[in-house]
């Protein structure tokens, strides 16, 4: 297949990038450096090297900088964090393009520990400036990448529950998934927990620090894995690039379950997801409930050809950032719009009513209502109601209602 399918794991400390069906991958510190006397930029270890000899000025924590609208002054010039991130992404995406002699990107899937609207919008802006079409760019959580990586393996790997410990430079996270069968469609539920027991990886450089880290991991494994049936456990992140410090915790992890080391787990999972975007029929026929996906289905009660039904506008398992839709309806004998919100437990479903306050008072079936749906995050829906009138007899007005609905 012509063109690259890229999975990119973007974190403040390290960025990992790989391509679907290509073995080579890259792990690069998320830093960028500008040479002092010229307009030359370097990333990763090269950036550290130029800074070390005094020829460059380095900037790190690019993700945090973008989230806070931060800036950095390099050589007397102030740069927005967003522009520095754009330069960094341009250089790191060039690595697989040059390695595999390919200029075309079929799909780019960026995975992050925490996704939010501001950062997603920033990444889409970066993609625009790099000439990558928006429909080819997708942003997913680490938890979702984990799901796609695991479900791409043999069934024996995910037949029961699966866990992953992600130990990075400044954080410690645990993800867990289970597959639910017996339903009309297979469902995968994946959860994530930021562990309070995180520690700086520098302690691994001393015997006493290694013992402490081993004790912490053993304690976490005991607490998180007990009384559950696991098919496998994965270890990823900078902290597990070596595991000589984890002798006791490895005994806990390896008891009655298979343990795998996969440094590029999230980037690989993103690449599997990217490949699936290109298929007419998904190779993963399941509903995925995890970080970055809706946990509830939202529907409208409508009358079509004199039959009442529920029009689904967003379904549980949809990516909240991509779950945008709009519909036009004719209002009949009511001055409100009513939604049904159905969470995973149908017994907790509820009705949400939005009054059409300020809309013109017209006869029944003479108001065309435009409704747009979007999401601010996986738990917050933004609804916009607009008066579109009804032909020349009842012209549209500027009446608009905007309301946020908690799911």
PDB file of C-alpha atoms in Angstrom, residues 131 170 207 215 255 261 288 314 319 322 366 396 401:
ATOM      1  CA  UNK A 131      -0.203  19.995   4.812  1.00  0.00           C
ATOM      2  CA  UNK A 170       7.264  11.641  35.699  1.00  0.00           C
ATOM      3  CA  UNK A 207      20.563  -0.206  44.545  1.00  0.00           C
ATOM      4  CA  UNK A 215       8.539  -2.679  46.374  1.00  0.00           C
ATOM      5  CA  UNK A 255       2.406 -15.700  38.547  1.00  0.00           C
ATOM      6  CA  UNK A 261       7.461  -5.916  27.333  1.00  0.00           C
ATOM      7  CA  UNK A 288     -15.245   0.498  22.861  1.00  0.00           C
ATOM      8  CA  UNK A 314     -24.434   9.960  19.246  1.00  0.00           C
ATOM      9  CA  UNK A 319     -15.040   9.169  19.797  1.00  0.00           C
ATOM     10  CA  UNK A 322     -15.359  13.271  16.166  1.00  0.00           C
ATOM     11  CA  UNK A 366     -44.544  25.633  10.706  1.00  0.00           C
ATOM     12  CA  UNK A 396     -36.216  32.272   9.700  1.00  0.00           C
ATOM     13  CA  UNK A 401     -30.222  28.536  21.904  1.00  0.00           C
TER      14      UNK A 401
END
